[in-house]
CSV table of C-alpha atoms in Angstrom, one decimal:
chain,number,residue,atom,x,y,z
E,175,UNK,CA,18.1,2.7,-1.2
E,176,UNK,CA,18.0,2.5,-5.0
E,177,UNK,CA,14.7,3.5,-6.4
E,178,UNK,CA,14.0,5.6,-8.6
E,179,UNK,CA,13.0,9.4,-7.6
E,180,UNK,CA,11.8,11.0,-11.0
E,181,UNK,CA,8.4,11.3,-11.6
E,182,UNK,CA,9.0,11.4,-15.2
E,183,UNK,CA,7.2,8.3,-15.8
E,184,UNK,CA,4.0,8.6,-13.4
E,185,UNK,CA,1.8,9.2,-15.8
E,186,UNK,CA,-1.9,9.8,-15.3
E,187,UNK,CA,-3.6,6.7,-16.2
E,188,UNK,CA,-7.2,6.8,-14.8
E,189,UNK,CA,-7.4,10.7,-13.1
E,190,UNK,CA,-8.0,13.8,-15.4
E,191,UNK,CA,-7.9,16.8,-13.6
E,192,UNK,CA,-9.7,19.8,-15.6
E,193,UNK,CA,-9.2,23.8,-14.3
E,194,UNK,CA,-12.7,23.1,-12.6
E,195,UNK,CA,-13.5,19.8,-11.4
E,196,UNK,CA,-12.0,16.2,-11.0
E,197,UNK,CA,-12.9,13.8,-13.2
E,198,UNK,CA,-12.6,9.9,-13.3
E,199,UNK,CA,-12.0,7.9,-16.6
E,200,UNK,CA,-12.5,4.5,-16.6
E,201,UNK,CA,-10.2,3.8,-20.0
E,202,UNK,CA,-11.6,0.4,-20.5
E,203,UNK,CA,-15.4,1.7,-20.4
E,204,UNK,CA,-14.5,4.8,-21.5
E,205,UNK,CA,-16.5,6.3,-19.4
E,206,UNK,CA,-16.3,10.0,-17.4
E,207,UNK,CA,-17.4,10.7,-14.5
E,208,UNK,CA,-17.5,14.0,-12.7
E,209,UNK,CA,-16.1,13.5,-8.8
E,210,UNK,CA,-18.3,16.4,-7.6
E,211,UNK,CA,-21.7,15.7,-8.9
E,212,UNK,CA,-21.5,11.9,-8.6
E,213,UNK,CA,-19.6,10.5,-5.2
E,214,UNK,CA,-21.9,7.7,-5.2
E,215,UNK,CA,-20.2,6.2,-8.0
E,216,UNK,CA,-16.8,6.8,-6.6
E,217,UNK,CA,-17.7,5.4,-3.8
E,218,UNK,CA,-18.8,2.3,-5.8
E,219,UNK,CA,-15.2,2.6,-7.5
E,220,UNK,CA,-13.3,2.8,-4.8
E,221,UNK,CA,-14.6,-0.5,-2.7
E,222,UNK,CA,-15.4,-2.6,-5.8
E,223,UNK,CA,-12.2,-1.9,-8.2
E,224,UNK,CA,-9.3,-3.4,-6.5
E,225,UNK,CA,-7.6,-3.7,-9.5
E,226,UNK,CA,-7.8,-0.2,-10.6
E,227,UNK,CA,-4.8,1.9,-8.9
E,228,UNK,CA,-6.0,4.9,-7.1
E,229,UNK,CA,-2.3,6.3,-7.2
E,230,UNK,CA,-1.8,7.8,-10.4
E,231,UNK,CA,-3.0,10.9,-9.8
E,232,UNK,CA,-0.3,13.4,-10.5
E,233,UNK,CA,0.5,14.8,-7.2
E,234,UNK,CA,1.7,12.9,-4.3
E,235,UNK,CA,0.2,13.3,-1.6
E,236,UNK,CA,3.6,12.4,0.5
E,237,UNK,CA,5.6,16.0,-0.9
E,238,UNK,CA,4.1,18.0,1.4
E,239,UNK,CA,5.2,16.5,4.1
E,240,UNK,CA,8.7,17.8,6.2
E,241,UNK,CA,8.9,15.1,8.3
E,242,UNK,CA,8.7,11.8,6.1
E,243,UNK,CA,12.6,10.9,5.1
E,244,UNK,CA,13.7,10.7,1.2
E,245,UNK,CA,14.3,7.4,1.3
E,246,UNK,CA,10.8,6.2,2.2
E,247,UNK,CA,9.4,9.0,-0.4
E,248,UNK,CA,11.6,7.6,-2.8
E,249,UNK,CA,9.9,3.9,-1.9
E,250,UNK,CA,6.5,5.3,-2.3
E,251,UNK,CA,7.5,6.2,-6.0
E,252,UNK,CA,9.2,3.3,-7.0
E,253,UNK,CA,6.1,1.3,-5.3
E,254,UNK,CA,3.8,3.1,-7.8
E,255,UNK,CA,5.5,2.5,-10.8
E,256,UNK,CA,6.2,-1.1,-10.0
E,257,UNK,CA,2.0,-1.9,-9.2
E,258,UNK,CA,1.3,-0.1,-12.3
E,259,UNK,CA,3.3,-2.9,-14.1
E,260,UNK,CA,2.0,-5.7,-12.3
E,261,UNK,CA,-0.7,-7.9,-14.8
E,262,UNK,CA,-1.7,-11.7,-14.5
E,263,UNK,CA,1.2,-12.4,-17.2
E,264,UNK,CA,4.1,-11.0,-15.2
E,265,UNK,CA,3.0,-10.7,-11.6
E,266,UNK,CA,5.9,-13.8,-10.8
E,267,UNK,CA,8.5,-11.1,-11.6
E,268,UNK,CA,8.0,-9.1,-8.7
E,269,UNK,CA,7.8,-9.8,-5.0
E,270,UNK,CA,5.6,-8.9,-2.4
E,271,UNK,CA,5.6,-7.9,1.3
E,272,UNK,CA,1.9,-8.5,1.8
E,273,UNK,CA,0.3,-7.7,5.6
E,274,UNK,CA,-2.7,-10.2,5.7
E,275,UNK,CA,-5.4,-11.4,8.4
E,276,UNK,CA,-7.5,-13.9,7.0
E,277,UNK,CA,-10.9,-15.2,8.5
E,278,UNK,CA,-9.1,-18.7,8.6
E,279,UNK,CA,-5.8,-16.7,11.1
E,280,UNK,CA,-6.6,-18.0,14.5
E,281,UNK,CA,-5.2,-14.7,16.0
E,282,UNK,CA,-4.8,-11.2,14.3
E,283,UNK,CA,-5.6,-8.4,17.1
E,284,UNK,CA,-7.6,-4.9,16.7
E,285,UNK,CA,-7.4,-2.9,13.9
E,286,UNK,CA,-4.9,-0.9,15.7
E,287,UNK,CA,-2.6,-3.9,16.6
E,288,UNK,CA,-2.6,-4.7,12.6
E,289,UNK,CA,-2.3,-1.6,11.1
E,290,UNK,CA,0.4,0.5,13.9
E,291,UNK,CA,3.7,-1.7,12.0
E,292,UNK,CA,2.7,0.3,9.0
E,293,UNK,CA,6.6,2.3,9.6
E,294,UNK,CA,8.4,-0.5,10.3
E,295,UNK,CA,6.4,-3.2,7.6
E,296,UNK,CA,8.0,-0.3,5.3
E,297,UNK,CA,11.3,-0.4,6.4
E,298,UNK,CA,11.3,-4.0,5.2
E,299,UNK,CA,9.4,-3.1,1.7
E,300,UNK,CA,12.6,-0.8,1.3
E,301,UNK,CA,15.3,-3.1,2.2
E,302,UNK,CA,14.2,-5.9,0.6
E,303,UNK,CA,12.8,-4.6,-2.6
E,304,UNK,CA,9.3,-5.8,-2.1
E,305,UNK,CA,5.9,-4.0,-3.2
E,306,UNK,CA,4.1,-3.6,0.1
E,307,UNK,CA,0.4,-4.3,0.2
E,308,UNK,CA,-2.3,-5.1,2.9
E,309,UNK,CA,-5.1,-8.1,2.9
E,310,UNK,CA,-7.8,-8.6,5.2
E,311,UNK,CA,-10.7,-10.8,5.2
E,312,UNK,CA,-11.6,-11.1,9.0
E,313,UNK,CA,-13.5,-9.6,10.0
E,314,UNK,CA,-14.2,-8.1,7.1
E,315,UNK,CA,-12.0,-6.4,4.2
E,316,UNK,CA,-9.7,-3.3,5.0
E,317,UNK,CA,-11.5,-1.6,2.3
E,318,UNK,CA,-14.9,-1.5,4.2
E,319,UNK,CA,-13.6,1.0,6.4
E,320,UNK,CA,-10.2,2.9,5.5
E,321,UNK,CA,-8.9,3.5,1.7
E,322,UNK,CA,-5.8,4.5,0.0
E,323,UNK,CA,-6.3,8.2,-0.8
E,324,UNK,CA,-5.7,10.0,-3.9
E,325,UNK,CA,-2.2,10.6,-4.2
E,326,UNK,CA,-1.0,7.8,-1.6
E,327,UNK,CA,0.2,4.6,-1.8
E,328,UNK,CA,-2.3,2.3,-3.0
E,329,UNK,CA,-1.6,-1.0,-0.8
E,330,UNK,CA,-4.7,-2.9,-2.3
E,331,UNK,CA,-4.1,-6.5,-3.2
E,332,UNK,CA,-6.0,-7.0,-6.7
E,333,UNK,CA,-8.8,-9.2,-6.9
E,334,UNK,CA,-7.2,-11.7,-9.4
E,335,UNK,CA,-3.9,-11.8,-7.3
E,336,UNK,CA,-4.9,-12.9,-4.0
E,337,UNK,CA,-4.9,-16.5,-4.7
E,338,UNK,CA,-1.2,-16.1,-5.5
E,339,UNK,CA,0.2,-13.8,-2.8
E,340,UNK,CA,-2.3,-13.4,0.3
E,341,UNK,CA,-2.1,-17.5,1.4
E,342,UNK,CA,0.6,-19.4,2.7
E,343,UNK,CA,3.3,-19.4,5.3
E,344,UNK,CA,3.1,-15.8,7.8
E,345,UNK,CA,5.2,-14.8,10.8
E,346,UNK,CA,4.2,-13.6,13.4
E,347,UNK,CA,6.8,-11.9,15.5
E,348,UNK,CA,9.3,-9.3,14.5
E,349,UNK,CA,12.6,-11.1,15.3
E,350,UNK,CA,11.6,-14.1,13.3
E,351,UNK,CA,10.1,-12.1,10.6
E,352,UNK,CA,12.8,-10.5,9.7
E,353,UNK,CA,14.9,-13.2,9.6
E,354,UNK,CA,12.6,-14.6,7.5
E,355,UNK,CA,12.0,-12.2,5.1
E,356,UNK,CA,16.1,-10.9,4.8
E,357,UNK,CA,16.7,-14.4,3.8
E,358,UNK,CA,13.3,-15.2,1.3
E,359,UNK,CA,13.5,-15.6,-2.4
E,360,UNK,CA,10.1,-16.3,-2.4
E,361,UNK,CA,7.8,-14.1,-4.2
E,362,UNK,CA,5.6,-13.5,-1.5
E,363,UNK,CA,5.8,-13.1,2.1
E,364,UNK,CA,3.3,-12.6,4.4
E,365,UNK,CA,3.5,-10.9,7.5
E,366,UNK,CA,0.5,-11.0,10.6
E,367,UNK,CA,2.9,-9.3,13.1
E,368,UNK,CA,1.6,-8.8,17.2
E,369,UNK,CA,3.7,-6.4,18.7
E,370,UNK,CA,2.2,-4.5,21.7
E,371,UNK,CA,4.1,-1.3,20.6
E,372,UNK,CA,3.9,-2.1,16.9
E,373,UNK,CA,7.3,-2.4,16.4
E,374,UNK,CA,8.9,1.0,17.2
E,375,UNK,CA,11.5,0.3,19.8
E,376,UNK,CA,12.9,-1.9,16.7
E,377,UNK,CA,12.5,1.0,14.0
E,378,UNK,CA,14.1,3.8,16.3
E,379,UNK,CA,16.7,1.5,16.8
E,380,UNK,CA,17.4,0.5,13.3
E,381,UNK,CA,16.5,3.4,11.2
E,382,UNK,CA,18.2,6.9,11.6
E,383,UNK,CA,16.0,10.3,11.5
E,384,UNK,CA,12.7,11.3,12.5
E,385,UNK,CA,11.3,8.0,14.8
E,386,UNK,CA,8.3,6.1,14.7
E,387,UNK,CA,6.0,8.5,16.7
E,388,UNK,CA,7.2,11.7,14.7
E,389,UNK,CA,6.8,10.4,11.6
E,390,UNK,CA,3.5,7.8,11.9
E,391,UNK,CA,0.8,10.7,11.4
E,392,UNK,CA,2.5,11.7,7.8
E,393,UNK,CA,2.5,8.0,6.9
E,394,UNK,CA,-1.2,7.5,7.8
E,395,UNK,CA,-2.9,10.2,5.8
E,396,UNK,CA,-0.5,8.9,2.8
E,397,UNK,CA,-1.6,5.2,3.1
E,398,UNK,CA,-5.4,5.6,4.5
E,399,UNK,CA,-8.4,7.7,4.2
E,400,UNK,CA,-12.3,6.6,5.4
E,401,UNK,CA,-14.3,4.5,3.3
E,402,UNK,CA,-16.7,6.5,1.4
């Protein structure tokens, strides 16, 4: 698929893992904070600092797994390393596959109606080069209740970015998003898909290796975790 599969350049950015205990360095505070004795202030962290990348801790979270395919590991490295560029100066120079429901949608389903295209929303991150990330407003942010864990992909939209990628033009039905999307050069697209079986009849069609069901617990614990 074209991206890169070295983890020569992830470099540990926020994390610093001691022989002990975790602890999390805020470079522009320059503050530490020990994980173990202080999860209330994760906590605060993790639902307040959208624009502070979860993902570069040093292990990922997807090599353990014997069921994901390479070419969708090989996505989730590439997607690190290109969020890790991304700054208000440059963000025009990359593009974005972003999965929204906003309180102003008039129709966006259950959580699991929104979330279940996760495989196939990522088969169309990989095709078309796009860095995948996920925006909801109604009824309340994503964030509120699930995470991306430590060592996952972090699909968080920054604070300062929304304004540029989150509104606009959406589809809403598989067949016309990807006809959409295949043919975009715009630098975001938006996707609100409704699909009562999220889209897998479409990915075990398309995509050779382990389907939609085998693979769709794997992909979860890599791109969610509970709110703290």
């Amino acid at each position: 698929q074209g991206f890169a599969s070295s983890n020569d350049t992830l470099k540990k950015n926020n994390l610093i893992h001691t022989r002990n205990t975790s602890i999390l360095y805020n470079q522009d505070f320059g503050q530490k904070l020990n994980i173990n004795e202080k999860n209330k202030m994760k906590s605060y962290f993790v639902k307040n600092w959208t624009d502070k990348s979860l993902d570069t801790f040093e292990r990922n979270s997807w090599d353990d797994s014997t069921i994901l395919p390479q070419w969708m590991k090989e996505y989730f490295v590439w997607h690190r390393q290109e969020r890790q560029k991304i700054k208000p100066s440059n963000w025009k120079q990359f593009r974005y596959l972003v999965m929204r429901c906003l309180s102003t949608d008039s129709r966006c389903g259950g959580t699991a109606d929104r979330i279940k295209t996760i495989p196939l929303t990522i088969y169309w991150a990989v095709r078309t080069k796009r860095i995948l990330m996920i925006y909801w407003s109604r009824p309340a942010a994503l964030e509120e209740f699930l995470v991306p864990p430590v060592g996952g992909i972090d699909w968080r939209v920054p604070n300062w970015l929304v304004e540029h990628i989150v509104h606009g033009q959406y589809a809403g039905a598989v067949p016309a998003f990807e006809k959409w999307l295949l043919n975009s050069t715009d630098v975001a697209v938006r996707s609100k898909l409704q699909s009562y079986n999220g889209g897998s009849l479409y990915y075990n069609e398309k995509v050779k290796g382990p389907k939609f069901e085998e693979l769709y617990h794997d992909l979860w614990r890599i791109c969610f975790t509970p709110s703290p």
